[in-house]
Amino acid sequence: MPVLNVLGATVSYGGRAVVRGVDLAVAPGEAVALMGANGSGKSTLIKAVAGLVPLAGGTIELFGAPQKRFRDWKRVGYVPQRTGAASGVPSTAAEVVSQGRLAHRLLGMPARRADRDAVARSLAEVGLEAHAHCSVDTLSGGQQQRVLIARALATEPDLLIMDEPTVGVDAETQAALAAVVADRIDAGCAVLLVTHELGPLTDRLDRAVVLADGRVVHDGAPPRPVGEHADPAHQHAHPHANGTGGEGTDDYWGGR
Amino acid sequence: MNTDPTILQYFEFEFVQRALISALVVGLCAPAVGVFLVQKRLALIGDGLGHIALTGVAIGFLTGAAPLWTTLAVTVAASVVMELLRSHSKTSGDVALAMMFYGGIAGGVYLTGIASDKGVANLQQYLFGSLLTASWNEVWTIVAGGAVVAALMLVLRPWLTAICADEQYARVSGLPVAALNLLLLITTAVTVSVSMRAVGLLLVSALLVIPVVTVQQFTRSFKATMFSAMGAGFLIAGAGVIASAAKDVPPGSTIVLLGVAAFVATALAAAVVRRLRRTRRGHLPPEGEPLEVELPASSA
């Protein structure tokens, strides 16, 4: 039974179909990348999978249950597209990561030992144990992204959904994150990852699904870098990398 | 020092005791709600609900019912409508809120005009607060309401933080986001209605927000911000009542002016502290973040 089964999914914004009849299945322990140019609908599809945008047609099943009736969200870890972990009131990295444990706690009940352990473990996995009690808005962009990934890991998910987790993250952090995610894949966690670049994180993939104009145009072996992209020393230039926050590719496809 | 005996003498008056107790309770509880509103970037919602509460007060005048309960009913109803508008309409939510806020003021003034025989003179005490004429019954209502609000906010802090900081993530975690949002707005409505006696409807938003933004210049964690904001609100409200009793002015004005002064003072202090730290330590970049560019080899 696939952990995620998308059949004929269609999503439209204001009458314009952004995702058109996409089929996508992710088996337990499988790592799948969702790729495509800006505006191809990959972020919209992943938001639909996470239940953040409604489907105009088709069905999505999570762990064999229709998404509308799926209640076991603690089995899903979600890393949103980078908006920065900082917000209006200061919060420490540990406080942000502990949000990943709320699905495991009964409303109004205090955190148990297992919750605190999971938070500490996730922070250590992404190499931020020394920054647990730092305010997240004093951390760098790459460190904030690691906080968001630690939050998803703290859920102890069986399906990890990540929306462009490596945008604006330096090469060394990318390699460290790839190792963390590879460990989870080895432990049997399925991964669905939106990305538009090939890097350390994409080396461990089982499959890549490429979208163009809202349709699947490739479903199979991950693409291999060619030309100068195959050169390990090649530096990608990202116009929105290391921005001042609040940036993303959302603008290219018309709002979130 | 001849001021100390004078201030102590104030506490012998029962009306000052009543005023002080209610202001301290409001000062303690309002920031506990406000910290979530600031986090959610809804800092002005208290002000908006204060506008709407005016209609509630006027309905109280008109029907002869206690204004506290009519205000509570109107603001809670308004907060439910606001949450529905916020979550269900994407483009016109802002405009709808503006309509409700202005409609609330106009409705209040209109209804007070109809009930002119008893209302108009009284309206000012709700607009600007009239702690000094509150009865013991009203004081106990404030204490009970404050206790419920503070307990709810403290127990649900992690969940409310999650929905205020990152609502999309909270939804993917399967948290009851809609119910928690509604609870937060209803709690805000209760806080506004109950504390209108203390600081007045037009100034109630200040006690929700000012203590929070004052202390968050020095705090690093959400938990510390929440508790120290409650402490700061407690001190500001207490000092404001004493100052208002001494000068015989409405307590809302002295409480808010003290809060604004505290904010300006801490903002200046925080800027100075940051400047000192930077010059003393040098401004080192965070560790573990290598440069992403390759520096050109020096061609010397």
XYZ file of C-alpha atoms in Angstrom:
556
model
C 0.000 0.000 0.000
C 1.548 3.341 -1.010
C 1.921 5.972 1.746
C 0.736 8.553 -0.752
C -1.475 7.939 -3.762
C -2.559 10.848 -5.936
C -5.008 10.054 -8.738
C -5.966 12.567 -11.394
C -5.375 15.536 -9.090
C -6.460 18.889 -10.494
C -5.979 22.175 -8.656
C -7.084 25.517 -9.991
C -6.611 29.074 -8.824
C -9.437 31.359 -9.876
C -10.565 29.055 -12.685
C -7.074 28.542 -14.109
C -5.881 24.958 -13.727
C -2.362 24.913 -12.248
C -2.175 21.160 -11.705
C -3.959 19.039 -14.346
C -4.768 15.397 -13.757
C -1.565 14.384 -11.981
C -1.042 10.763 -10.859
C 1.648 10.223 -8.262
C 2.330 7.320 -5.911
C 4.978 7.120 -3.214
C 5.722 3.693 -1.702
C 6.865 3.249 1.923
C 10.540 4.159 2.265
C 10.695 5.595 -1.245
C 12.342 8.949 -1.957
C 10.703 10.903 -4.770
C 11.595 14.337 -6.095
C 9.015 16.578 -7.691
C 10.802 18.735 -10.215
C 9.961 21.279 -12.845
C 10.397 24.892 -13.791
C 8.849 27.766 -11.855
C 5.135 27.754 -12.539
C 4.998 24.062 -13.412
C 2.667 23.427 -10.458
C 5.012 21.405 -8.256
C 4.564 23.575 -5.152
C 0.804 23.674 -5.671
C 0.671 19.889 -5.963
C 2.613 19.448 -2.738
C 0.343 21.929 -0.961
C -2.644 19.928 -2.160
C -1.039 16.757 -0.792
C -0.540 18.517 2.557
C -4.199 19.593 2.516
C -3.437 23.304 2.240
C -5.164 23.919 -1.100
C -8.402 22.181 -2.115
C -8.592 19.805 -5.057
C -10.805 20.731 -7.996
C -10.778 17.120 -9.135
C -9.208 13.735 -8.469
C -8.360 12.080 -5.172
C -5.481 12.009 -2.709
C -4.987 9.074 -0.350
C -2.588 9.164 2.602
C -1.664 5.822 4.173
C -4.654 4.280 2.398
C -7.210 6.748 3.778
C -8.883 9.456 1.691
C -7.310 12.803 2.601
C -10.614 14.242 3.886
C -10.915 11.444 6.431
C -7.196 11.165 7.213
C -6.604 12.041 10.890
C -3.177 10.586 11.580
C -1.266 13.723 10.595
C 1.481 12.974 13.114
C 2.765 10.443 10.544
C 3.423 13.325 8.122
C 6.356 15.703 8.536
C 6.055 18.944 6.567
C 8.731 21.498 5.740
C 7.059 24.550 4.176
C 8.657 26.607 1.457
C 11.097 28.914 3.129
C 9.453 31.918 4.689
C 11.877 32.106 7.594
C 11.266 30.573 10.985
C 11.098 33.986 12.644
C 7.806 35.643 13.542
C 6.355 38.583 15.462
C 7.321 37.435 18.962
C 10.745 35.940 19.701
C 10.816 32.141 19.888
C 13.758 29.858 20.563
C 14.786 27.123 18.144
C 13.647 24.533 20.698
C 10.206 26.176 20.922
C 9.776 26.100 17.132
C 10.911 22.467 16.916
C 8.547 21.465 19.746
C 5.631 22.497 17.500
C 6.425 19.263 15.666
C 5.389 17.309 18.776
C 1.982 18.944 19.275
C 0.264 16.327 17.105
C 1.480 13.732 19.614
C 0.122 15.610 22.638
C -3.427 15.837 23.887
C -4.757 19.399 23.802
C -3.815 21.168 27.042
C -1.518 18.415 28.319
C 2.082 19.229 29.254
C 5.013 17.863 27.226
C 6.209 14.422 28.277
C 9.724 13.099 28.415
C 9.396 11.488 24.951
C 8.414 14.882 23.491
C 11.381 16.686 25.015
C 13.736 13.900 23.916
C 12.453 14.043 20.327
C 12.997 17.815 20.218
C 16.549 17.531 21.550
C 17.321 14.645 19.174
C 16.024 16.494 16.096
C 17.991 19.620 16.947
C 21.124 17.496 17.356
C 20.471 15.749 14.021
C 20.565 19.060 12.144
C 23.555 20.220 14.193
C 21.812 22.969 16.133
C 21.918 21.535 19.677
C 24.133 24.443 20.743
C 21.532 26.916 19.416
C 18.468 25.341 21.064
C 17.896 28.344 23.288
C 18.796 31.007 20.742
C 16.022 33.163 19.344
C 15.392 31.971 15.776
C 15.517 35.473 14.339
C 19.155 35.739 15.392
C 19.989 32.611 13.362
C 21.156 32.751 9.762
C 18.858 31.797 6.873
C 20.453 28.361 6.536
C 20.133 27.730 10.272
C 16.462 28.790 10.220
C 15.866 26.296 7.429
C 17.518 23.617 9.550
C 15.170 24.531 12.424
C 12.156 23.953 10.146
C 13.548 20.589 9.041
C 14.213 19.600 12.669
C 10.562 20.482 13.433
C 9.397 18.056 10.738
C 11.795 15.353 11.975
C 10.568 15.763 15.579
C 7.176 14.444 14.440
C 8.923 11.116 13.741
C 7.139 10.940 10.380
C 6.573 8.031 8.018
C 6.219 10.502 5.156
C 8.386 13.602 4.967
C 7.092 16.333 2.640
C 9.561 19.098 1.867
C 8.917 22.133 -0.318
C 12.236 23.401 -1.684
C 14.187 22.792 1.525
C 17.538 23.791 0.055
C 16.713 27.154 -1.499
C 19.176 29.697 -0.183
C 21.123 27.122 1.835
C 24.882 26.938 1.428
C 26.526 23.830 -0.065
C 27.895 22.536 3.241
C 24.500 22.727 4.979
C 22.902 21.067 1.936
C 25.279 18.128 2.305
C 24.556 17.903 6.056
C 20.788 17.991 5.429
C 21.131 15.350 2.717
C 22.837 13.060 5.246
C 20.042 13.643 7.793
C 17.332 12.895 5.236
C 19.239 9.837 3.918
C 19.284 8.448 7.480
C 15.513 8.794 7.662
C 15.091 7.116 4.275
C 17.241 4.218 5.460
C 15.032 3.992 8.556
C 12.012 3.479 6.275
C 10.602 7.009 6.013
C 9.189 7.964 2.610
C 10.215 11.355 1.247
C 8.475 13.637 -1.216
C 10.638 16.590 -2.074
C 10.050 19.609 -4.287
C 13.251 20.900 -5.780
C 14.446 22.561 -8.918
C 18.097 21.878 -8.523
C 20.217 18.771 -8.403
C 22.423 18.603 -5.365
C 23.488 16.369 -2.506
C 19.854 15.833 -1.534
C 18.924 14.445 -4.956
C 21.713 11.816 -5.015
C 19.756 9.533 -2.705
C 16.525 9.647 -4.737
C 14.723 6.604 -6.049
C 12.585 8.458 -8.557
C 11.920 11.866 -9.974
C 8.593 13.156 -11.235
C 8.924 16.123 -13.555
C 5.990 18.487 -14.054
C 5.560 20.901 -16.920
C 2.554 23.186 -17.145
C 0.738 21.186 -14.483
C 1.176 17.751 -16.124
C 3.578 14.881 -15.459
C 6.113 14.723 -18.299
C 8.554 12.302 -16.691
C 8.215 9.655 -13.979
C 11.256 7.474 -13.481
C 14.981 7.652 -12.885
C 16.126 11.001 -11.513
C 17.746 13.185 -14.156
C 21.515 13.291 -14.131
C 23.293 16.596 -14.286
C 24.842 17.306 -17.677
C 27.301 19.830 -19.010
C 28.671 22.290 -16.533
C 26.037 21.200 -13.986
C 27.849 17.844 -13.728
C 30.956 19.627 -12.521
C 30.937 19.309 -8.697
C 32.539 22.741 -8.436
C 29.725 24.359 -10.418
C 28.003 27.087 -8.457
C 24.335 27.658 -9.055
C 23.316 31.266 -9.119
C 20.013 31.806 -7.368
C 18.502 35.214 -7.748
C 16.465 34.756 -4.571
C 19.071 32.950 -2.497
C 20.073 34.575 0.781
C 17.341 37.158 0.386
C 16.050 39.250 3.242
C 13.231 36.829 3.992
C 9.678 36.577 2.782
C 10.878 35.643 -0.685
C 10.020 32.490 -2.532
C 8.821 31.269 -5.821
C 5.223 31.904 -4.802
C 5.213 35.133 -6.751
C 5.860 33.302 -9.991
C 2.682 31.329 -9.846
C 0.330 33.882 -8.410
C 0.132 33.830 -4.635
C -0.021 31.037 -2.133
C 9.686 62.645 51.424
C 6.152 63.808 51.836
C 4.715 61.851 48.905
C 4.735 58.438 50.593
C 2.115 59.153 53.241
C -0.092 60.751 50.570
C 0.044 57.637 48.359
C -0.573 55.368 51.335
C -3.612 57.455 52.244
C -5.151 56.702 48.853
C -5.310 53.009 49.708
C -7.603 53.766 52.622
C -10.350 54.695 50.152
C -12.353 51.686 49.113
C -12.804 53.003 45.562
C -9.042 53.140 45.117
C -8.739 49.548 46.356
C -11.406 48.440 43.867
C -9.733 50.345 41.053
C -6.342 48.917 41.879
C -7.536 45.301 42.057
C -9.350 45.461 38.715
C -6.502 47.267 36.961
C -3.939 44.783 38.260
C -6.046 41.843 37.049
C -6.497 43.407 33.603
C -2.806 44.332 33.469
C -1.872 40.737 34.216
C -4.322 39.026 31.842
C -4.494 41.300 28.788
C -0.854 40.713 27.726
C -1.385 36.928 28.071
C -3.871 37.231 25.185
C -1.991 40.036 23.454
C 1.206 38.036 23.035
C -0.636 35.708 20.618
C -2.221 38.628 18.784
C 1.197 40.252 18.284
C 2.568 36.892 17.095
C -0.319 36.602 14.630
C 0.190 40.224 13.500
C -3.323 41.090 14.642
C -2.168 43.698 17.160
C -4.964 46.100 16.221
C -7.786 43.586 16.602
C -8.325 44.680 20.217
C -8.863 48.216 19.008
C -11.373 47.006 16.432
C -13.281 44.976 18.990
C -13.253 48.040 21.255
C -15.032 49.977 18.490
C -17.622 47.229 18.145
C -18.061 47.044 21.919
C -19.471 50.578 21.758
C -22.577 49.173 20.106
C -22.816 46.654 22.944
C -22.618 49.402 25.553
C -25.328 51.390 23.762
C -27.603 48.331 23.588
C -27.137 48.065 27.349
C -28.231 51.697 27.806
C -31.201 51.183 25.513
C -32.496 47.975 27.086
C -31.559 48.756 30.663
C -29.501 45.549 30.828
C -26.041 45.658 32.382
C -23.689 47.052 29.693
C -21.015 44.486 30.615
C -23.175 41.566 29.472
C -24.557 43.226 26.320
C -20.990 44.219 25.375
C -19.798 40.672 25.949
C -22.560 39.302 23.715
C -21.912 41.813 20.905
C -18.114 41.463 20.884
C -18.199 37.658 21.034
C -20.676 37.596 18.133
C -18.470 40.053 16.222
C -15.351 37.968 16.809
C -17.097 34.870 15.443
C -18.129 36.808 12.308
C -14.597 38.203 11.964
C -13.006 34.764 12.152
C -15.425 33.433 9.541
C -14.611 36.384 7.264
C -10.877 35.990 7.846
C -10.822 32.281 7.077
C -13.350 32.190 4.252
C -12.758 35.336 2.240
C -9.349 36.067 0.838
C -9.521 39.402 -0.892
C -12.219 41.353 0.940
C -11.437 40.300 4.528
C -9.693 43.572 5.250
C -12.521 45.657 3.876
C -15.101 43.624 5.794
C -13.225 44.256 9.039
C -13.111 47.991 8.342
C -16.892 47.972 7.761
C -17.470 46.190 11.075
C -15.233 48.537 13.044
C -16.720 51.751 11.680
C -20.229 50.315 11.792
C -19.614 49.421 15.434
C -18.749 53.012 16.401
C -21.606 54.504 14.380
C -24.067 51.980 15.817
C -22.936 52.831 19.332
C -23.302 56.573 18.848
C -26.672 56.179 17.076
C -28.164 53.882 19.719
C -26.859 56.099 22.515
C -28.548 59.016 20.775
C -31.886 57.176 20.848
C -31.438 56.437 24.543
C -30.274 59.974 25.173
C -32.093 60.368 28.454
C -29.680 58.098 30.293
C -26.855 57.314 27.927
C -24.732 60.172 26.713
C -23.319 61.240 30.042
C -22.385 57.636 30.774
C -20.737 56.894 27.431
C -17.536 58.675 28.357
C -16.889 56.320 31.272
C -16.864 53.371 28.882
C -14.764 55.130 26.276
C -12.029 56.163 28.660
C -12.531 53.918 31.673
C -14.012 54.697 35.038
C -12.377 52.368 37.510
C -13.052 54.779 40.306
C -16.833 54.303 40.132
C -16.841 50.507 39.793
C -18.773 48.448 42.353
C -17.413 45.402 44.172
C -19.633 43.205 41.997
C -17.958 44.534 38.876
C -14.547 44.010 40.420
C -15.311 40.331 41.087
C -16.575 39.916 37.517
C -13.248 41.279 36.273
C -11.310 38.969 38.601
C -13.292 35.893 37.545
C -13.081 36.719 33.820
C -9.380 37.453 34.115
C -8.693 34.156 35.865
C -10.493 32.162 33.154
C -8.692 34.037 30.353
C -5.235 33.676 31.926
C -5.739 29.982 32.712
C -6.857 29.215 29.137
C -3.948 31.085 27.590
C -1.360 29.479 29.876
C -2.648 25.918 29.385
C -3.020 26.231 25.596
C 0.167 28.240 25.050
C 2.033 25.711 22.839
C -0.983 25.139 20.574
C -1.869 28.820 20.272
C 1.784 29.653 19.579
C 1.801 27.093 16.776
C -1.304 28.441 15.039
C -0.152 32.053 15.441
C 3.419 31.496 14.253
C 2.769 29.240 11.255
C -0.876 28.488 10.567
C -0.145 26.348 7.488
C 2.237 24.113 9.408
C -0.297 23.824 12.237
C -2.922 22.655 9.737
C -0.602 20.005 8.291
C 0.072 18.839 11.878
C -3.646 18.149 12.162
C -4.235 20.701 14.945
C -7.798 22.059 15.327
C -6.738 25.368 13.767
C -10.202 26.812 13.153
C -11.366 26.081 16.715
C -8.188 27.533 18.239
C -8.412 30.674 16.089
C -12.006 31.133 17.178
C -11.085 30.558 20.818
C -8.342 33.192 20.605
C -10.693 35.796 19.101
C -13.469 35.048 21.604
C -10.965 35.343 24.438
C -9.902 38.697 23.016
C -13.550 39.774 22.961
C -14.010 38.724 26.595
C -10.837 40.579 27.585
C -11.977 43.750 25.825
C -15.466 43.637 27.363
C -14.283 42.862 30.855
C -11.443 45.384 30.880
C -13.431 48.294 29.410
C -14.109 49.439 32.975
C -10.409 49.581 33.724
C -8.806 51.257 30.729
C -11.771 52.206 28.550
C -12.814 50.841 25.178
C -10.633 53.204 23.152
C -7.497 52.330 25.083
C -8.020 48.628 25.801
C -5.928 47.570 22.818
C -2.929 49.243 24.449
C -2.808 46.847 27.395
C -3.011 43.895 25.005
C -0.046 45.072 22.962
C 2.231 47.534 24.793
C 3.554 45.187 27.523
C 4.340 42.544 24.890
C 6.260 44.796 22.508
C 8.032 46.396 25.468
C 9.480 43.193 26.907
C 10.135 41.384 23.619
C 13.057 43.697 22.967
C 14.948 41.814 25.635
C 13.495 38.306 25.563
C 14.606 35.366 23.436
C 11.834 32.828 23.989
C 8.069 32.969 23.586
C 7.553 31.646 27.103
C 9.728 34.348 28.665
C 7.989 37.000 26.541
C 4.567 35.871 27.725
C 5.417 35.788 31.436
C 7.415 38.996 31.519
C 4.726 40.788 29.481
C 2.188 39.750 32.115
C 4.510 41.115 34.797
C 5.051 44.357 32.894
C 1.302 44.799 32.333
C 0.732 44.245 36.058
C 3.261 46.946 37.001
C 2.119 49.432 34.355
C -1.551 49.068 35.309
C -0.831 49.377 39.030
C 1.350 52.457 38.604
C -1.202 53.974 36.238
C -4.049 53.682 38.766
C -1.989 55.261 41.533
C -0.955 58.083 39.211
C -4.546 58.643 38.099
C -5.796 58.734 41.686
C -3.116 61.262 42.586
C -3.914 63.536 39.635
C -7.670 62.829 39.477
C -7.664 61.923 35.755
C -9.195 58.875 33.983
C -7.031 55.818 34.776
C -6.962 54.615 31.153
C -4.951 57.631 30.069
C -2.309 57.321 32.790
C -1.978 53.541 32.274
C -1.476 53.915 28.527
C 0.857 56.904 28.811
C 2.995 54.989 31.315
C 3.025 52.009 28.929
C 4.099 54.136 25.983
C 6.809 55.745 28.128
C 8.010 52.284 29.214
C 8.126 51.154 25.573
C 10.099 54.192 24.419
C 12.523 53.877 27.341
C 13.145 50.153 26.724
C 13.463 50.673 22.960
C 16.173 53.264 23.573
C 17.864 51.069 26.180
C 17.743 48.046 23.856
C 19.325 50.058 21.041
C 22.106 51.225 23.345
C 22.706 47.689 24.657
C 22.899 46.296 21.120
C 25.319 49.017 20.068
C 27.557 48.364 23.083
C 27.586 44.606 22.486
C 28.474 45.058 18.852
C 31.390 47.387 19.487
C 32.715 45.333 22.383
C 32.641 41.921 20.717
C 33.091 42.929 17.145
C 30.353 41.754 14.812
C 31.287 38.154 14.102
C 29.277 36.263 11.489
C 27.498 33.121 12.719
C 29.669 30.034 12.770
C 29.304 27.181 10.295
C 28.205 29.405 7.424
C 31.010 29.359 4.880
C 31.096 31.995 2.191
C 29.148 30.953 -0.864
C 31.360 32.821 -3.266
C 34.872 32.028 -4.213
C 37.166 34.928 -3.472
C 39.301 35.803 -6.496
C 42.930 34.812 -5.967
C 44.985 37.874 -5.289
C 46.937 38.608 -8.454
C 49.796 40.293 -6.704
